[in-house]
Amino acid sequence: MPMETIKKIAFEIAMIGQQGIDVTIDNYIVGSIPNKRFSGYQLLSFYYVSWALAVPEHVGELGLDYEEEFEMAVKMGKLNN
């Protein structure tokens, strides 16, 4: 996926996050990712990963403690960072 697309997704999820992301909801829609609905947990994961890839200098500001899981995924080859 091109970095500009990832950045667009990152900022779109950030806009959704301004209203709060409820982990008990499983019907979030991100316009940049067609034909996909996200649970709250999935959306938080996409939020973290998109920022870690596209805007890594600000990922710490998200307040999500997913660094260890992200690094593990990178090492396993699931993500190309």
Short mmCIF file of N, CA and C in Angstrom, two decimals:
data_model
loop_
_atom_site.label_atom_id
_atom_site.label_comp_id
_atom_site.label_asym_id
_atom_site.label_seq_id
_atom_site.Cartn_x
_atom_site.Cartn_y
_atom_site.Cartn_z
N MET A 1 0.86 -1.17 0.00
CA MET A 1 0.00 0.00 0.00
C MET A 1 0.90 1.24 0.00
N PRO A 2 0.63 2.20 -0.85
CA PRO A 2 1.46 3.41 -0.88
C PRO A 2 1.38 4.18 0.44
N MET A 3 2.49 4.80 0.80
CA MET A 3 2.56 5.53 2.07
C MET A 3 1.52 6.65 2.14
N GLU A 4 1.23 7.29 1.04
CA GLU A 4 0.20 8.34 1.05
C GLU A 4 -1.17 7.78 1.41
N THR A 5 -1.47 6.58 0.96
CA THR A 5 -2.73 5.93 1.30
C THR A 5 -2.76 5.59 2.78
N ILE A 6 -1.66 5.08 3.30
CA ILE A 6 -1.56 4.75 4.73
C ILE A 6 -1.75 6.02 5.55
N LYS A 7 -1.12 7.11 5.12
CA LYS A 7 -1.24 8.39 5.85
C LYS A 7 -2.69 8.88 5.83
N LYS A 8 -3.35 8.73 4.69
CA LYS A 8 -4.76 9.13 4.59
C LYS A 8 -5.61 8.33 5.58
N ILE A 9 -5.37 7.03 5.65
CA ILE A 9 -6.08 6.16 6.58
C ILE A 9 -5.79 6.59 8.02
N ALA A 10 -4.53 6.87 8.32
CA ALA A 10 -4.14 7.28 9.67
C ALA A 10 -4.92 8.52 10.12
N PHE A 11 -4.99 9.52 9.25
CA PHE A 11 -5.68 10.75 9.61
C PHE A 11 -7.20 10.57 9.64
N GLU A 12 -7.72 9.71 8.79
CA GLU A 12 -9.15 9.44 8.82
C GLU A 12 -9.54 8.75 10.13
N ILE A 13 -8.76 7.79 10.55
CA ILE A 13 -9.05 7.12 11.82
C ILE A 13 -8.88 8.10 12.99
N ALA A 14 -7.91 9.00 12.88
CA ALA A 14 -7.74 10.02 13.92
C ALA A 14 -8.99 10.88 14.04
N MET A 15 -9.61 11.20 12.91
CA MET A 15 -10.85 11.99 12.94
C MET A 15 -11.96 11.20 13.64
N ILE A 16 -12.05 9.92 13.34
CA ILE A 16 -13.04 9.07 14.01
C ILE A 16 -12.74 9.04 15.51
N GLY A 17 -11.46 8.93 15.84
CA GLY A 17 -11.03 8.85 17.23
C GLY A 17 -11.33 10.09 18.04
N GLN A 18 -11.50 11.23 17.40
CA GLN A 18 -11.85 12.44 18.13
C GLN A 18 -13.18 12.30 18.85
N GLN A 19 -14.05 11.45 18.33
CA GLN A 19 -15.34 11.19 18.96
C GLN A 19 -15.23 10.07 19.99
N GLY A 20 -14.07 9.43 20.04
CA GLY A 20 -13.86 8.29 20.92
C GLY A 20 -14.10 6.99 20.17
N ILE A 21 -13.30 6.00 20.45
CA ILE A 21 -13.45 4.69 19.84
C ILE A 21 -13.88 3.73 20.93
N ASP A 22 -15.06 3.19 20.78
CA ASP A 22 -15.65 2.29 21.77
C ASP A 22 -15.34 0.85 21.37
N VAL A 23 -14.62 0.13 22.22
CA VAL A 23 -14.23 -1.24 21.89
C VAL A 23 -15.41 -2.20 21.88
N THR A 24 -16.56 -1.78 22.38
CA THR A 24 -17.73 -2.66 22.37
C THR A 24 -18.53 -2.53 21.07
N ILE A 25 -18.15 -1.58 20.22
CA ILE A 25 -18.83 -1.39 18.93
C ILE A 25 -18.08 -2.18 17.87
N ASP A 26 -18.83 -2.81 16.98
CA ASP A 26 -18.18 -3.59 15.92
C ASP A 26 -18.67 -3.17 14.53
N ASN A 27 -18.90 -1.86 14.37
CA ASN A 27 -19.48 -1.40 13.12
C ASN A 27 -18.86 -0.08 12.66
N TYR A 28 -17.57 0.09 12.88
CA TYR A 28 -16.91 1.31 12.41
C TYR A 28 -16.61 1.21 10.93
N ILE A 29 -16.75 2.32 10.23
CA ILE A 29 -16.46 2.38 8.80
C ILE A 29 -15.37 3.42 8.57
N VAL A 30 -14.35 3.03 7.82
CA VAL A 30 -13.28 3.93 7.41
C VAL A 30 -13.42 4.07 5.89
N GLY A 31 -13.76 5.26 5.44
CA GLY A 31 -14.02 5.47 4.02
C GLY A 31 -12.88 5.08 3.11
N SER A 32 -11.65 5.22 3.59
CA SER A 32 -10.47 4.89 2.78
C SER A 32 -10.26 3.39 2.63
N ILE A 33 -10.99 2.60 3.39
CA ILE A 33 -10.88 1.13 3.32
C ILE A 33 -12.27 0.61 2.96
N PRO A 34 -12.58 0.55 1.67
CA PRO A 34 -13.94 0.17 1.25
C PRO A 34 -14.29 -1.28 1.59
N ASN A 35 -15.59 -1.48 1.77
CA ASN A 35 -16.16 -2.82 1.99
C ASN A 35 -15.63 -3.52 3.23
N LYS A 36 -15.29 -2.75 4.26
CA LYS A 36 -14.78 -3.33 5.50
C LYS A 36 -15.39 -2.60 6.68
N ARG A 37 -15.87 -3.36 7.62
CA ARG A 37 -16.34 -2.80 8.89
C ARG A 37 -15.39 -3.28 9.98
N PHE A 38 -15.15 -2.41 10.95
CA PHE A 38 -14.15 -2.68 11.98
C PHE A 38 -14.80 -2.74 13.36
N SER A 39 -14.29 -3.65 14.19
CA SER A 39 -14.64 -3.60 15.60
C SER A 39 -13.82 -2.47 16.22
N GLY A 40 -14.16 -2.09 17.41
CA GLY A 40 -13.39 -1.06 18.10
C GLY A 40 -11.94 -1.47 18.28
N TYR A 41 -11.71 -2.72 18.62
CA TYR A 41 -10.34 -3.21 18.79
C TYR A 41 -9.58 -3.21 17.47
N GLN A 42 -10.24 -3.63 16.40
CA GLN A 42 -9.59 -3.60 15.08
C GLN A 42 -9.23 -2.18 14.68
N LEU A 43 -10.16 -1.25 14.94
CA LEU A 43 -9.91 0.13 14.57
C LEU A 43 -8.73 0.70 15.34
N LEU A 44 -8.64 0.40 16.62
CA LEU A 44 -7.49 0.86 17.41
C LEU A 44 -6.19 0.27 16.87
N SER A 45 -6.22 -0.98 16.46
CA SER A 45 -5.03 -1.61 15.90
C SER A 45 -4.63 -0.95 14.58
N PHE A 46 -5.60 -0.72 13.71
CA PHE A 46 -5.31 -0.03 12.45
C PHE A 46 -4.82 1.38 12.71
N TYR A 47 -5.37 2.04 13.71
CA TYR A 47 -4.95 3.38 14.11
C TYR A 47 -3.46 3.37 14.46
N TYR A 48 -3.08 2.47 15.32
CA TYR A 48 -1.68 2.40 15.75
C TYR A 48 -0.76 2.07 14.58
N VAL A 49 -1.08 1.04 13.83
CA VAL A 49 -0.21 0.59 12.74
C VAL A 49 -0.08 1.67 11.67
N SER A 50 -1.19 2.30 11.31
CA SER A 50 -1.11 3.34 10.27
C SER A 50 -0.22 4.49 10.72
N TRP A 51 -0.31 4.88 11.97
CA TRP A 51 0.56 5.96 12.48
C TRP A 51 1.99 5.49 12.61
N ALA A 52 2.20 4.26 13.06
CA ALA A 52 3.57 3.74 13.20
C ALA A 52 4.28 3.69 11.85
N LEU A 53 3.54 3.44 10.79
CA LEU A 53 4.13 3.39 9.46
C LEU A 53 4.25 4.77 8.81
N ALA A 54 3.20 5.57 8.90
CA ALA A 54 3.14 6.83 8.16
C ALA A 54 3.64 8.04 8.92
N VAL A 55 3.46 8.05 10.23
CA VAL A 55 3.83 9.21 11.04
C VAL A 55 4.50 8.73 12.34
N PRO A 56 5.58 7.97 12.22
CA PRO A 56 6.15 7.33 13.41
C PRO A 56 6.62 8.30 14.49
N GLU A 57 6.96 9.51 14.10
CA GLU A 57 7.42 10.48 15.11
C GLU A 57 6.30 10.92 16.05
N HIS A 58 5.04 10.61 15.71
CA HIS A 58 3.91 10.99 16.56
C HIS A 58 3.13 9.81 17.13
N VAL A 59 3.56 8.60 16.84
CA VAL A 59 2.80 7.43 17.28
C VAL A 59 2.68 7.37 18.81
N GLY A 60 3.68 7.85 19.52
CA GLY A 60 3.63 7.85 20.98
C GLY A 60 2.54 8.73 21.55
N GLU A 61 2.08 9.69 20.77
CA GLU A 61 1.04 10.61 21.22
C GLU A 61 -0.35 9.99 21.20
N LEU A 62 -0.48 8.82 20.59
CA LEU A 62 -1.78 8.16 20.51
C LEU A 62 -2.25 7.62 21.85
N GLY A 63 -1.30 7.34 22.74
CA GLY A 63 -1.66 6.78 24.03
C GLY A 63 -2.01 5.30 23.97
N LEU A 64 -1.58 4.63 22.91
CA LEU A 64 -1.83 3.20 22.77
C LEU A 64 -0.52 2.44 23.01
N ASP A 65 -0.54 1.48 23.87
CA ASP A 65 0.66 0.73 24.23
C ASP A 65 0.76 -0.54 23.38
N TYR A 66 0.95 -0.36 22.07
CA TYR A 66 1.01 -1.48 21.14
C TYR A 66 2.41 -1.65 20.55
N GLU A 67 3.38 -0.97 21.08
CA GLU A 67 4.72 -0.99 20.49
C GLU A 67 5.30 -2.40 20.41
N GLU A 68 5.18 -3.15 21.48
CA GLU A 68 5.74 -4.50 21.51
C GLU A 68 5.10 -5.40 20.45
N GLU A 69 3.78 -5.32 20.33
CA GLU A 69 3.07 -6.13 19.35
C GLU A 69 3.43 -5.71 17.93
N PHE A 70 3.56 -4.40 17.73
CA PHE A 70 3.94 -3.89 16.42
C PHE A 70 5.33 -4.39 16.03
N GLU A 71 6.27 -4.28 16.94
CA GLU A 71 7.64 -4.74 16.66
C GLU A 71 7.68 -6.24 16.38
N MET A 72 6.86 -7.00 17.11
CA MET A 72 6.81 -8.44 16.88
C MET A 72 6.28 -8.73 15.47
N ALA A 73 5.24 -8.01 15.06
CA ALA A 73 4.69 -8.20 13.72
C ALA A 73 5.72 -7.84 12.65
N VAL A 74 6.47 -6.79 12.86
CA VAL A 74 7.51 -6.38 11.91
C VAL A 74 8.56 -7.50 11.81
N LYS A 75 8.98 -8.02 12.95
CA LYS A 75 9.98 -9.10 12.94
C LYS A 75 9.47 -10.36 12.27
N MET A 76 8.18 -10.61 12.40
CA MET A 76 7.59 -11.81 11.80
C MET A 76 7.35 -11.61 10.31
N GLY A 77 7.60 -10.41 9.82
CA GLY A 77 7.44 -10.16 8.40
C GLY A 77 6.03 -9.83 7.98
N LYS A 78 5.16 -9.55 8.94
CA LYS A 78 3.77 -9.24 8.62
C LYS A 78 3.65 -7.81 8.11
N LEU A 79 4.58 -6.95 8.47
CA LEU A 79 4.56 -5.56 8.05
C LEU A 79 5.92 -5.19 7.49
N ASN A 80 5.94 -4.41 6.49
CA ASN A 80 7.20 -3.89 5.97
C ASN A 80 7.34 -2.47 6.45
N ASN A 81 8.22 -2.25 7.37
CA ASN A 81 8.41 -0.92 7.93
C ASN A 81 9.61 -0.26 7.30
#
